[in-house]
Each structure stands twice: as C-alpha cells, then as structure tokens.
Amino acid sequence: MRRTALMILALILCAAAAPAATVTVSSGMSLQAAADAARDGDTIELGPGTWNGRLVISGRRLTIRAVDSESDAPPTLRACGGRAVQIEAGADVILDGLAIEGEVLVQDARLDITWCTFAGSDCQASLRILNSRVDASDLEFISQPVGITVYNETAPGRSVAISNSIFAKCGTAMRIQAGERISLTDVMIVGPDEPGARGIDAIAHDITLRRVAMSFIDGVALSADAARVALHGVTCLDCGGSTTDATVHIKDVQRLDVTDCWFSENEGGTAGAMLIDGASRVRFEDTSFIGNTARGESVDAAGALAIRNGGRRASVVMRGNQFADNHAEGLGAGALCAAGIDLSAREESYQLNAARREAGALRTIGGTAEIHRSRFHNNDTDGSGGALASEGTELSLVSVIMSDNHAGQQGGAMHLSGAAEAPVIRNCTLVSNVARSEDMELTPGAAIFAAGVFPEITNSILFGNTAPNHRDDSQFVVERVDDDAPGEAFVSHCIIQNGWNGEGTGNRNVDPMFRADERGPLQLLPTSPAIDAGDSGLTKDGERDLDGGHRVLGVSVDIGAFEYCRADIDLDNRVTYEDLDEIIEAWESASSIHDLNADGNVDQADLDTLMVEWTTKCE
C-alpha cells in the first residue's frame, strides 16, 4: 500500500513538472478536443482554416495563436449568429492572430487578446466582458453593430485596457454598462455612414482615454457617467449632429481632466463639442476647440463647451486652452458657457467665435469667474457682449485683452448684469471693440455695458472702441436698473477715451501709444503714457502681465494688460544679444520701437539705455 501511494505521488509530481506543450491543430481537426486535452499552460497553434461552432475554455491557462501571425489568411473562429469563444470559470487565456466571426465571451476569467480581427459581412463579431480582466491590443472591429460590451461589477482587478486598436464603421464601438477601470490608448474610432451611431457609451468608476481619435460619428462620440474621467491627447473630428446634446457628454463626474485634446468641426444641440452635466472638479489644459457648432435654443448652450452644475458647484480650472471659430446658432454663447460653477481661467484664447443672440465668446451665469491673462479677439454676436456676457456672476478680469470684438446691440467687448458683487476689471486692455446698435433709445457702451451692476475698473485701457451707428460712443456705460440700488461704478488710474466723470481718480484721456508691429500688437511703446502710471497698491503679490512677465518693473505698475520691460525689444521677457542686434539694425532711424529714450532717434543714448538693462529678466 505504501509503495502504491509513493508511485502515485511520483506520477503527480512528474505531471506537475512536465513543461507546457505546443500543439498544432490543422484545418479539419477539432479545436475543442485539442483544448480539452491541453494541460494548464499549453499552447495551441492554428494553421490556415476555419473552425466552426463554439470553443469553451474553463478554469485553465491556455494560449491559442496563429502559426503565422503575419498571414493574409489568419485562422478563423466562426459562429455566425452565436458565440465563437467562451472563456469562463477562472480561465486565463491568450488569443493571438485570429480572425473571429461571432461573439467572444469572457466571464469570471482573464483574457489577453492581440492581433485579432472581428469582422465578417454576414456575421456579427464582438467581444463581451462580464466580471473579468481583459488586456487587448492591435484589434480590429469592422462594420459591427457593437464592438465591445463590458459589464464588470466593482471589484479589484476587473480592469479593461484596449490599445493600438481600430473600430471602423461600427454602430457602437464600446458599450460599458459598469466597470472598475477602463482605459483606451492609441485607439481609432471611425463612424459608419448612418445617423445615430455612437463611439463610446460608458458607465464606470474610472475611465481614461489616451491618444484616442474619434471621427465621422453621426451621433455621440463619447458619453461617460463616471467618478473619474481623464482625456489625454483625444481628438474628436466631425462628430455629433443636431439631434445630439453634444458630441462628448460627461455626467455626474467627481473629477474630469482634459489635456492636449483637439475638438474640431463637431455639432450638437447644447454644445458643439462637449457638455458637462454635474461635476465636482474639472481641469482643462492645452486643449483646442476649433470650428464646432451648437444649434440648440438653451441659454446655457455654447458653440464649443457648455458646463452646467447639475446640482454640484463645480470647481473648473482652465489653463492654456484655445477656442476659435466656434458658433452658436441658437441662444448659446459662441464658444463657452459656464453656468453655476466656480471658474478659474488663465492664458486662454478666444478668437473668431460667433453667437446669434448673445456672448460672442464666453457667457457666465451665476457662480464665480476669475479670468486672468487671456485674449478675446474678433468675436461677434448679433446681441450684446461681443466677447463676454456675464449675468449674476462674481467676476474678476485681470491682465486680459479684448480687441476687435463686435456686438450687434450693447457692450462691444462685454455686457455685465445681475451681479451682487461688483465686477473687478484690473490691468485690462479693451481696444477697437464695436457696439453696432442703431436703437437710439439704447446706450450702446462701445467697450462695456453694465446693467444694474457697478464695476470697479482700475489700471486699464479703454480706447478706440466705437458705436458707429449711435450718437453716444461712450467707452463705458452703466445703466441703473433700480433707482434705489446702492453703489456707483468706480474707475481709477485708467486711460479712457473721452474721459470719465464718475467715481475714481488718476484717469486720463490720452493716446496709450501701442506698438503696431506684428510681434507686439497692443504692447506699449517706450513713450507710452501708460508706463508707470497705474496704482501699484491694487496689484496683488505674484501677479503677472499677459505675457507672464513681472508686474511693477518701474516706479509704479503700468496701465493695461502688458507691463513695459525697458529694452526688451523682441518681447521675450529678457534683455539679451537679440535686443542689441535690433538696436544696431535700427541705428540712426526714427523707429519708435527702438527709440528707448524717446528722443526721436536711435543712437548712442538708446544703446546706453540697453546696456543699463543688460541681462534684465522681466519674467
């Protein structure tokens, strides 16, 4: 008896020690029989051919791969109208280099799948994931109703990662009904030529998209309801439609991060590119919204991006984003609408956006908005607020330029209303904005129109703004909606065309003298009366000008969005050999840019001034 037990134990140990085997299955042989006979860790290699019916793999580690991974005729697992592969009960499987015509189901298991194609004109092919971990790369889903479906109950390890894959002409690329962590990296999704298509529908805890390109989807490209969503390097081109709320719709998110993304030529009802409905923390950085269109009639719509609090007071941080050539054909803002949120925006650019009714670029409704070091140029609305319309918002604008914006009614640059706190406008430059109103009963406000609010405007330039169709071309107009409302507008240490007769001191009606060259439009000339003419007591510690340079480089802060850095001719925030070369090239000319001492000639005195400032850093 003892000898028999030892022999059985030896056999078991030998079997356990046996190396994993590789078995080749040719066309006509049973793949299921080979899988059933395989030991844990074995590899099955398939030559050319087609294997029909369902392959079931339960509770073991197994690799199934093509003999020739580069063959133009890969082995095909086919189950038209049914399930081609079923992986279950703790199995750990690798599929590599196969063509699949039918469904692959992964349930309570793990799958690594690479270089597989899900296609077939007469078969539905898809990947279905239930409570499993899946890592997939180099997949192709061609003309399928749904590419991948995920239903993962929350549990450690149940993640899905897709990389280097293509979804082409699928009705829906991915449908994620629940999931712990979902990530897509280097994925392309191209929509079919039919309305109602969808890219990614996701309900999950954590969704990350890196370098995902979505295009020509005549419907929603991404709908995400998750605790955390991260979009990095995502491109969305020519997606959406007039029947969709937005091309990208993010809902009830605790944290949203969007960096280095590109949204172009998309269309939606509420937002042309992206709608955020309910969020706690949001960050946009270095993202571009170009040529998007919103057609809806909601006042909180926007041509590119609409953010609504959805019951949450979102904190939204925006840094270095670009909004250009976006349009709102209904009631929305041309580019961005922020409704009921706390907005902090820095280094933003709004250009060539347009709205049919109000707010050529940006509208804020309620909440707070701090907009610093940003540019609004050549935006347009048929209504009021060529660049900005702010209603009931605690607003702060610092080191902002608004130029060449146009309003069909009031506020060539901005229209302000309904705020309990006085809007703060400090070190801003508002020039060449136009209020086109022809109604003589409406005072246009060539630059700013304030209805029932009393802004504090300091250290700013309001010059060259016009109301060409009206007898009143005042740069700044305050309309007292309630005669009993307390407060007065306050304007101090500003250059304001035609002057200011209200509260405030230190205002001047003089030409601010801007540089006119392409490198530095609206920068100050050495002879500008704005230099050292502001109130430094209003400047906060660490505050920067529009180009990121220090404030208060002279005896006092300058007026306007730019601080003049003496002898920094090339505007790189430092005085170096490049500036010396500029002086030499302009020698004995009357160039106002190079005439640092403003005596009408570029000569030794200007060179001496440059040498005094040598190696000065203004940043």
mmCIF file of N, CA and C in Angstrom, residues 224-329:
data_model
loop_
_atom_site.group_PDB
_atom_site.id
_atom_site.type_symbol
_atom_site.label_atom_id
_atom_site.label_comp_id
_atom_site.label_asym_id
_atom_site.label_seq_id
_atom_site.Cartn_x
_atom_site.Cartn_y
_atom_site.Cartn_z
ATOM 1 N N ALA A 224 -20.043 59.594 -20.987
ATOM 2 C CA ALA A 224 -19.394 58.994 -19.827
ATOM 3 C C ALA A 224 -20.059 59.456 -18.542
ATOM 4 N N ASP A 225 -20.455 58.489 -17.735
ATOM 5 C CA ASP A 225 -21.011 58.715 -16.403
ATOM 6 C C ASP A 225 -20.088 57.965 -15.449
ATOM 7 N N ALA A 226 -19.203 58.704 -14.773
ATOM 8 C CA ALA A 226 -18.162 58.030 -14.005
ATOM 9 C C ALA A 226 -17.701 58.901 -12.859
ATOM 10 N N ALA A 227 -17.022 58.280 -11.883
ATOM 11 C CA ALA A 227 -16.445 59.047 -10.793
ATOM 12 C C ALA A 227 -15.261 59.866 -11.293
ATOM 13 N N ARG A 228 -14.464 59.274 -12.171
ATOM 14 C CA ARG A 228 -13.297 59.972 -12.696
ATOM 15 C C ARG A 228 -13.177 59.705 -14.189
ATOM 16 N N VAL A 229 -12.959 60.782 -14.950
ATOM 17 C CA VAL A 229 -12.737 60.676 -16.393
ATOM 18 C C VAL A 229 -11.478 61.466 -16.724
ATOM 19 N N ALA A 230 -10.575 60.860 -17.491
ATOM 20 C CA ALA A 230 -9.357 61.533 -17.930
ATOM 21 C C ALA A 230 -9.233 61.386 -19.438
ATOM 22 N N LEU A 231 -9.102 62.518 -20.133
ATOM 23 C CA LEU A 231 -8.915 62.530 -21.581
ATOM 24 C C LEU A 231 -7.571 63.193 -21.862
ATOM 25 N N HIS A 232 -6.642 62.436 -22.452
ATOM 26 C CA HIS A 232 -5.312 62.948 -22.752
ATOM 27 C C HIS A 232 -5.019 62.727 -24.239
ATOM 28 N N GLY A 233 -4.804 63.797 -24.971
ATOM 29 C CA GLY A 233 -4.476 63.656 -26.381
ATOM 30 C C GLY A 233 -5.609 63.102 -27.217
ATOM 31 N N VAL A 234 -6.842 63.325 -26.809
ATOM 32 C CA VAL A 234 -8.012 62.829 -27.539
ATOM 33 C C VAL A 234 -8.340 63.797 -28.680
ATOM 34 N N THR A 235 -8.669 63.238 -29.837
ATOM 35 C CA THR A 235 -9.095 64.021 -30.993
ATOM 36 C C THR A 235 -10.511 63.635 -31.363
ATOM 37 N N CYS A 236 -11.344 64.642 -31.580
ATOM 38 C CA CYS A 236 -12.732 64.400 -31.968
ATOM 39 C C CYS A 236 -13.031 65.291 -33.170
ATOM 40 N N LEU A 237 -13.233 64.679 -34.336
ATOM 41 C CA LEU A 237 -13.364 65.413 -35.588
ATOM 42 C C LEU A 237 -14.653 65.045 -36.303
ATOM 43 N N ASP A 238 -15.451 66.062 -36.608
ATOM 44 C CA ASP A 238 -16.642 65.893 -37.444
ATOM 45 C C ASP A 238 -17.580 64.830 -36.879
ATOM 46 N N CYS A 239 -17.897 64.982 -35.604
ATOM 47 C CA CYS A 239 -18.819 64.052 -34.942
ATOM 48 C C CYS A 239 -20.049 64.814 -34.457
ATOM 49 N N GLY A 240 -21.005 64.075 -33.910
ATOM 50 C CA GLY A 240 -22.213 64.666 -33.357
ATOM 51 C C GLY A 240 -23.275 64.877 -34.409
ATOM 52 N N GLY A 241 -24.203 65.764 -34.105
ATOM 53 C CA GLY A 241 -25.313 66.051 -35.004
ATOM 54 C C GLY A 241 -26.332 66.904 -34.282
ATOM 55 N N SER A 242 -27.260 67.473 -35.031
ATOM 56 C CA SER A 242 -28.236 68.393 -34.442
ATOM 57 C C SER A 242 -29.178 67.702 -33.474
ATOM 58 N N THR A 243 -29.290 66.379 -33.551
ATOM 59 C CA THR A 243 -30.195 65.656 -32.644
ATOM 60 C C THR A 243 -29.500 65.195 -31.366
ATOM 61 N N THR A 244 -28.205 65.414 -31.249
ATOM 62 C CA THR A 244 -27.483 65.036 -30.036
ATOM 63 C C THR A 244 -27.278 66.261 -29.155
ATOM 64 N N ASP A 245 -27.248 66.061 -27.832
ATOM 65 C CA ASP A 245 -26.967 67.169 -26.921
ATOM 66 C C ASP A 245 -25.567 67.711 -27.150
ATOM 67 N N ALA A 246 -24.621 66.797 -27.343
ATOM 68 C CA ALA A 246 -23.229 67.197 -27.551
ATOM 69 C C ALA A 246 -22.466 66.016 -28.123
ATOM 70 N N THR A 247 -21.359 66.297 -28.762
ATOM 71 C CA THR A 247 -20.507 65.231 -29.283
ATOM 72 C C THR A 247 -19.920 64.406 -28.147
ATOM 73 N N VAL A 248 -19.468 65.088 -27.089
ATOM 74 C CA VAL A 248 -18.969 64.432 -25.881
ATOM 75 C C VAL A 248 -19.822 64.904 -24.711
ATOM 76 N N HIS A 249 -20.398 63.959 -23.979
ATOM 77 C CA HIS A 249 -21.296 64.283 -22.870
ATOM 78 C C HIS A 249 -20.771 63.607 -21.605
ATOM 79 N N ILE A 250 -20.327 64.419 -20.640
ATOM 80 C CA ILE A 250 -19.797 63.913 -19.371
ATOM 81 C C ILE A 250 -20.808 64.229 -18.277
ATOM 82 N N LYS A 251 -21.193 63.198 -17.485
ATOM 83 C CA LYS A 251 -22.256 63.371 -16.497
ATOM 84 C C LYS A 251 -21.814 62.901 -15.117
ATOM 85 N N ASP A 252 -22.223 63.661 -14.091
ATOM 86 C CA ASP A 252 -22.062 63.258 -12.688
ATOM 87 C C ASP A 252 -20.658 62.762 -12.380
ATOM 88 N N VAL A 253 -19.680 63.551 -12.754
ATOM 89 C CA VAL A 253 -18.286 63.163 -12.568
ATOM 90 C C VAL A 253 -17.712 63.876 -11.352
ATOM 91 N N GLN A 254 -16.942 63.148 -10.551
ATOM 92 C CA GLN A 254 -16.274 63.770 -9.421
ATOM 93 C C GLN A 254 -15.021 64.516 -9.874
ATOM 94 N N ARG A 255 -14.307 63.930 -10.835
ATOM 95 C CA ARG A 255 -13.095 64.583 -11.339
ATOM 96 C C ARG A 255 -12.971 64.334 -12.838
ATOM 97 N N LEU A 256 -12.742 65.414 -13.573
ATOM 98 C CA LEU A 256 -12.542 65.342 -15.019
ATOM 99 C C LEU A 256 -11.264 66.086 -15.370
ATOM 100 N N ASP A 257 -10.359 65.415 -16.080
ATOM 101 C CA ASP A 257 -9.120 66.035 -16.553
ATOM 102 C C ASP A 257 -9.063 65.916 -18.072
ATOM 103 N N VAL A 258 -8.893 67.055 -18.743
ATOM 104 C CA VAL A 258 -8.809 67.084 -20.202
ATOM 105 C C VAL A 258 -7.534 67.832 -20.570
ATOM 106 N N THR A 259 -6.570 67.141 -21.182
ATOM 107 C CA THR A 259 -5.292 67.767 -21.531
ATOM 108 C C THR A 259 -4.896 67.422 -22.957
ATOM 109 N N ASP A 260 -4.346 68.402 -23.660
ATOM 110 C CA ASP A 260 -3.792 68.212 -25.004
ATOM 111 C C ASP A 260 -4.785 67.555 -25.953
ATOM 112 N N CYS A 261 -6.033 67.964 -25.882
ATOM 113 C CA CYS A 261 -7.066 67.385 -26.744
ATOM 114 C C CYS A 261 -7.428 68.360 -27.869
ATOM 115 N N TRP A 262 -8.112 67.828 -28.886
ATOM 116 C CA TRP A 262 -8.485 68.621 -30.062
ATOM 117 C C TRP A 262 -9.915 68.250 -30.452
ATOM 118 N N PHE A 263 -10.798 69.245 -30.442
ATOM 119 C CA PHE A 263 -12.196 69.043 -30.833
ATOM 120 C C PHE A 263 -12.487 69.985 -32.005
ATOM 121 N N SER A 264 -12.789 69.425 -33.160
ATOM 122 C CA SER A 264 -12.926 70.262 -34.350
ATOM 123 C C SER A 264 -14.078 69.791 -35.230
ATOM 124 N N GLU A 265 -14.851 70.763 -35.728
ATOM 125 C CA GLU A 265 -15.916 70.531 -36.710
ATOM 126 C C GLU A 265 -16.995 69.590 -36.183
ATOM 127 N N ASN A 266 -17.244 69.644 -34.891
ATOM 128 C CA ASN A 266 -18.302 68.824 -34.295
ATOM 129 C C ASN A 266 -19.583 69.648 -34.159
ATOM 130 N N GLU A 267 -20.700 68.938 -33.954
ATOM 131 C CA GLU A 267 -22.002 69.609 -33.901
ATOM 132 C C GLU A 267 -22.864 68.985 -32.822
ATOM 133 N N GLY A 268 -23.617 69.835 -32.131
ATOM 134 C CA GLY A 268 -24.539 69.344 -31.116
ATOM 135 C C GLY A 268 -25.645 70.338 -30.856
ATOM 136 N N GLY A 269 -26.580 69.959 -29.996
ATOM 137 C CA GLY A 269 -27.661 70.851 -29.645
ATOM 138 C C GLY A 269 -27.241 71.823 -28.565
ATOM 139 N N THR A 270 -26.897 71.299 -27.377
ATOM 140 C CA THR A 270 -26.495 72.153 -26.263
ATOM 141 C C THR A 270 -25.048 72.599 -26.375
ATOM 142 N N ALA A 271 -24.175 71.743 -26.866
ATOM 143 C CA ALA A 271 -22.763 72.096 -27.051
ATOM 144 C C ALA A 271 -22.243 71.427 -28.309
ATOM 145 N N GLY A 272 -21.495 72.193 -29.096
ATOM 146 C CA GLY A 272 -20.965 71.620 -30.327
ATOM 147 C C GLY A 272 -19.974 70.515 -30.066
ATOM 148 N N ALA A 273 -19.102 70.695 -29.055
ATOM 149 C CA ALA A 273 -18.072 69.700 -28.776
ATOM 150 C C ALA A 273 -18.343 68.920 -27.496
ATOM 151 N N MET A 274 -18.483 69.626 -26.346
ATOM 152 C CA MET A 274 -18.570 68.914 -25.070
ATOM 153 C C MET A 274 -19.574 69.572 -24.131
ATOM 154 N N LEU A 275 -20.353 68.723 -23.476
ATOM 155 C CA LEU A 275 -21.298 69.151 -22.442
ATOM 156 C C LEU A 275 -20.947 68.429 -21.151
ATOM 157 N N ILE A 276 -20.779 69.201 -20.088
ATOM 158 C CA ILE A 276 -20.519 68.640 -18.763
ATOM 159 C C ILE A 276 -21.724 68.934 -17.892
ATOM 160 N N ASP A 277 -22.384 67.868 -17.450
ATOM 161 C CA ASP A 277 -23.598 67.978 -16.641
ATOM 162 C C ASP A 277 -23.321 67.446 -15.249
ATOM 163 N N GLY A 278 -22.948 68.301 -14.325
ATOM 164 C CA GLY A 278 -22.720 67.851 -12.965
ATOM 165 C C GLY A 278 -21.287 67.386 -12.776
ATOM 166 N N ALA A 279 -20.494 68.156 -12.033
ATOM 167 C CA ALA A 279 -19.101 67.803 -11.798
ATOM 168 C C ALA A 279 -18.642 68.438 -10.499
ATOM 169 N N SER A 280 -17.625 67.844 -9.879
ATOM 170 C CA SER A 280 -17.039 68.418 -8.678
ATOM 171 C C SER A 280 -15.753 69.155 -9.000
ATOM 172 N N ARG A 281 -14.831 68.474 -9.691
ATOM 173 C CA ARG A 281 -13.553 69.089 -10.040
ATOM 174 C C ARG A 281 -13.273 68.840 -11.519
ATOM 175 N N VAL A 282 -12.986 69.921 -12.233
ATOM 176 C CA VAL A 282 -12.744 69.835 -13.672
ATOM 177 C C VAL A 282 -11.486 70.615 -14.002
ATOM 178 N N ARG A 283 -10.670 70.073 -14.881
ATOM 179 C CA ARG A 283 -9.478 70.785 -15.356
ATOM 180 C C ARG A 283 -9.314 70.585 -16.856
ATOM 181 N N PHE A 284 -9.198 71.688 -17.576
ATOM 182 C CA PHE A 284 -8.869 71.681 -18.999
ATOM 183 C C PHE A 284 -7.505 72.337 -19.167
ATOM 184 N N GLU A 285 -6.634 71.708 -19.944
ATOM 185 C CA GLU A 285 -5.305 72.271 -20.154
ATOM 186 C C GLU A 285 -4.834 71.996 -21.574
ATOM 187 N N ASP A 286 -4.352 73.052 -22.253
ATOM 188 C CA ASP A 286 -3.758 72.941 -23.593
ATOM 189 C C ASP A 286 -4.654 72.187 -24.561
ATOM 190 N N THR A 287 -5.924 72.502 -24.538
ATOM 191 C CA THR A 287 -6.912 71.837 -25.391
ATOM 192 C C THR A 287 -7.499 72.858 -26.362
ATOM 193 N N SER A 288 -7.770 72.413 -27.588
ATOM 194 C CA SER A 288 -8.272 73.298 -28.636
ATOM 195 C C SER A 288 -9.682 72.907 -29.047
ATOM 196 N N PHE A 289 -10.535 73.924 -29.180
ATOM 197 C CA PHE A 289 -11.891 73.765 -29.693
ATOM 198 C C PHE A 289 -11.989 74.631 -30.945
ATOM 199 N N ILE A 290 -12.052 73.995 -32.110
ATOM 200 C CA ILE A 290 -11.960 74.724 -33.376
ATOM 201 C C ILE A 290 -13.148 74.364 -34.274
ATOM 202 N N GLY A 291 -13.917 75.357 -34.660
ATOM 203 C CA GLY A 291 -14.939 75.159 -35.677
ATOM 204 C C GLY A 291 -16.103 74.282 -35.282
ATOM 205 N N ASN A 292 -16.473 74.272 -34.010
ATOM 206 C CA ASN A 292 -17.625 73.498 -33.547
ATOM 207 C C ASN A 292 -18.891 74.363 -33.575
ATOM 208 N N THR A 293 -20.065 73.697 -33.624
ATOM 209 C CA THR A 293 -21.327 74.423 -33.763
ATOM 210 C C THR A 293 -22.394 73.842 -32.853
ATOM 211 N N ALA A 294 -23.085 74.738 -32.126
ATOM 212 C CA ALA A 294 -24.255 74.346 -31.332
ATOM 213 C C ALA A 294 -25.492 74.976 -31.955
ATOM 214 N N ARG A 295 -26.569 74.195 -32.047
ATOM 215 C CA ARG A 295 -27.779 74.686 -32.707
ATOM 216 C C ARG A 295 -28.964 74.817 -31.755
ATOM 217 N N GLY A 296 -28.780 74.494 -30.472
ATOM 218 C CA GLY A 296 -29.895 74.483 -29.531
ATOM 219 C C GLY A 296 -30.335 75.864 -29.090
ATOM 220 N N GLU A 297 -31.529 75.923 -28.525
ATOM 221 C CA GLU A 297 -32.136 77.185 -28.100
ATOM 222 C C GLU A 297 -32.035 77.420 -26.599
ATOM 223 N N SER A 298 -31.167 76.692 -25.920
ATOM 224 C CA SER A 298 -30.979 76.889 -24.487
ATOM 225 C C SER A 298 -29.996 78.024 -24.238
ATOM 226 N N VAL A 299 -30.273 78.859 -23.210
ATOM 227 C CA VAL A 299 -29.372 79.975 -22.913
ATOM 228 C C VAL A 299 -28.044 79.496 -22.345
ATOM 229 N N ASP A 300 -27.977 78.268 -21.823
ATOM 230 C CA ASP A 300 -26.708 77.753 -21.314
ATOM 231 C C ASP A 300 -26.006 76.851 -22.324
ATOM 232 N N ALA A 301 -26.359 77.015 -23.601
ATOM 233 C CA ALA A 301 -25.676 76.294 -24.673
ATOM 234 C C ALA A 301 -24.412 77.050 -25.072
ATOM 235 N N ALA A 302 -23.556 76.382 -25.850
ATOM 236 C CA ALA A 302 -22.326 77.027 -26.319
ATOM 237 C C ALA A 302 -21.815 76.317 -27.556
ATOM 238 N N GLY A 303 -21.191 77.089 -28.436
ATOM 239 C CA GLY A 303 -20.685 76.521 -29.675
ATOM 240 C C GLY A 303 -19.676 75.419 -29.470
ATOM 241 N N ALA A 304 -18.847 75.510 -28.415
ATOM 242 C CA ALA A 304 -17.823 74.504 -28.170
ATOM 243 C C ALA A 304 -18.067 73.719 -26.889
ATOM 244 N N LEU A 305 -18.100 74.420 -25.742
ATOM 245 C CA LEU A 305 -18.099 73.765 -24.434
ATOM 246 C C LEU A 305 -19.136 74.396 -23.523
ATOM 247 N N ALA A 306 -20.023 73.567 -22.969
ATOM 248 C CA ALA A 306 -21.014 74.030 -22.000
ATOM 249 C C ALA A 306 -20.827 73.254 -20.699
ATOM 250 N N ILE A 307 -20.713 73.998 -19.592
ATOM 251 C CA ILE A 307 -20.528 73.376 -18.273
ATOM 252 C C ILE A 307 -21.675 73.817 -17.383
ATOM 253 N N ARG A 308 -22.473 72.850 -16.909
ATOM 254 C CA ARG A 308 -23.609 73.135 -16.029
ATOM 255 C C ARG A 308 -23.387 72.432 -14.701
ATOM 256 N N ASN A 309 -23.854 73.063 -13.631
ATOM 257 C CA ASN A 309 -23.520 72.493 -12.321
ATOM 258 C C ASN A 309 -24.256 71.191 -12.034
ATOM 259 N N GLY A 310 -25.411 70.962 -12.616
ATOM 260 C CA GLY A 310 -26.103 69.688 -12.440
ATOM 261 C C GLY A 310 -26.329 69.323 -10.991
ATOM 262 N N GLY A 311 -26.539 70.345 -10.138
ATOM 263 C CA GLY A 311 -26.726 70.078 -8.719
ATOM 264 C C GLY A 311 -25.437 70.110 -7.926
ATOM 265 N N ARG A 312 -24.274 70.212 -8.623
ATOM 266 C CA ARG A 312 -22.986 70.312 -7.947
ATOM 267 C C ARG A 312 -22.350 71.657 -8.283
ATOM 268 N N ARG A 313 -21.698 72.276 -7.322
ATOM 269 C CA ARG A 313 -20.990 73.532 -7.564
ATOM 270 C C ARG A 313 -19.578 73.172 -8.015
ATOM 271 N N ALA A 314 -19.403 73.019 -9.294
ATOM 272 C CA ALA A 314 -18.144 72.545 -9.832
ATOM 273 C C ALA A 314 -17.046 73.588 -9.679
ATOM 274 N N SER A 315 -15.835 73.107 -9.406
ATOM 275 C CA SER A 315 -14.634 73.927 -9.459
ATOM 276 C C SER A 315 -13.937 73.608 -10.769
ATOM 277 N N VAL A 316 -13.871 74.586 -11.672
ATOM 278 C CA VAL A 316 -13.349 74.359 -13.025
ATOM 279 C C VAL A 316 -12.097 75.202 -13.226
ATOM 280 N N VAL A 317 -11.000 74.539 -13.539
ATOM 281 C CA VAL A 317 -9.728 75.205 -13.801
ATOM 282 C C VAL A 317 -9.401 75.048 -15.281
ATOM 283 N N MET A 318 -9.092 76.169 -15.949
ATOM 284 C CA MET A 318 -8.759 76.134 -17.364
ATOM 285 C C MET A 318 -7.433 76.853 -17.573
ATOM 286 N N ARG A 319 -6.500 76.187 -18.269
ATOM 287 C CA ARG A 319 -5.174 76.727 -18.477
ATOM 288 C C ARG A 319 -4.715 76.493 -19.925
ATOM 289 N N GLY A 320 -4.471 77.584 -20.630
ATOM 290 C CA GLY A 320 -3.836 77.488 -21.942
ATOM 291 C C GLY A 320 -4.673 76.849 -23.024
ATOM 292 N N ASN A 321 -5.982 77.024 -22.980
ATOM 293 C CA ASN A 321 -6.863 76.437 -23.992
ATOM 294 C C ASN A 321 -7.168 77.447 -25.100
ATOM 295 N N GLN A 322 -7.573 76.926 -26.240
ATOM 296 C CA GLN A 322 -7.858 77.758 -27.402
ATOM 297 C C GLN A 322 -9.274 77.492 -27.901
ATOM 298 N N PHE A 323 -10.034 78.578 -28.113
ATOM 299 C CA PHE A 323 -11.374 78.495 -28.683
ATOM 300 C C PHE A 323 -11.388 79.374 -29.931
ATOM 301 N N ALA A 324 -11.572 78.782 -31.100
ATOM 302 C CA ALA A 324 -11.522 79.561 -32.337
ATOM 303 C C ALA A 324 -12.584 79.082 -33.318
ATOM 304 N N ASP A 325 -13.281 80.049 -33.897
ATOM 305 C CA ASP A 325 -14.215 79.784 -34.991
ATOM 306 C C ASP A 325 -15.353 78.840 -34.590
ATOM 307 N N ASN A 326 -15.762 78.900 -33.342
ATOM 308 C CA ASN A 326 -16.935 78.145 -32.895
ATOM 309 C C ASN A 326 -18.176 79.021 -33.045
ATOM 310 N N HIS A 327 -19.350 78.382 -33.187
ATOM 311 C CA HIS A 327 -20.567 79.139 -33.469
ATOM 312 C C HIS A 327 -21.750 78.582 -32.677
ATOM 313 N N ALA A 328 -22.580 79.492 -32.199
ATOM 314 C CA ALA A 328 -23.855 79.125 -31.579
ATOM 315 C C ALA A 328 -24.967 79.720 -32.428
ATOM 316 N N GLU A 329 -25.747 78.864 -33.056
ATOM 317 C CA GLU A 329 -26.792 79.338 -33.955
ATOM 318 C C GLU A 329 -28.121 79.554 -33.247
#
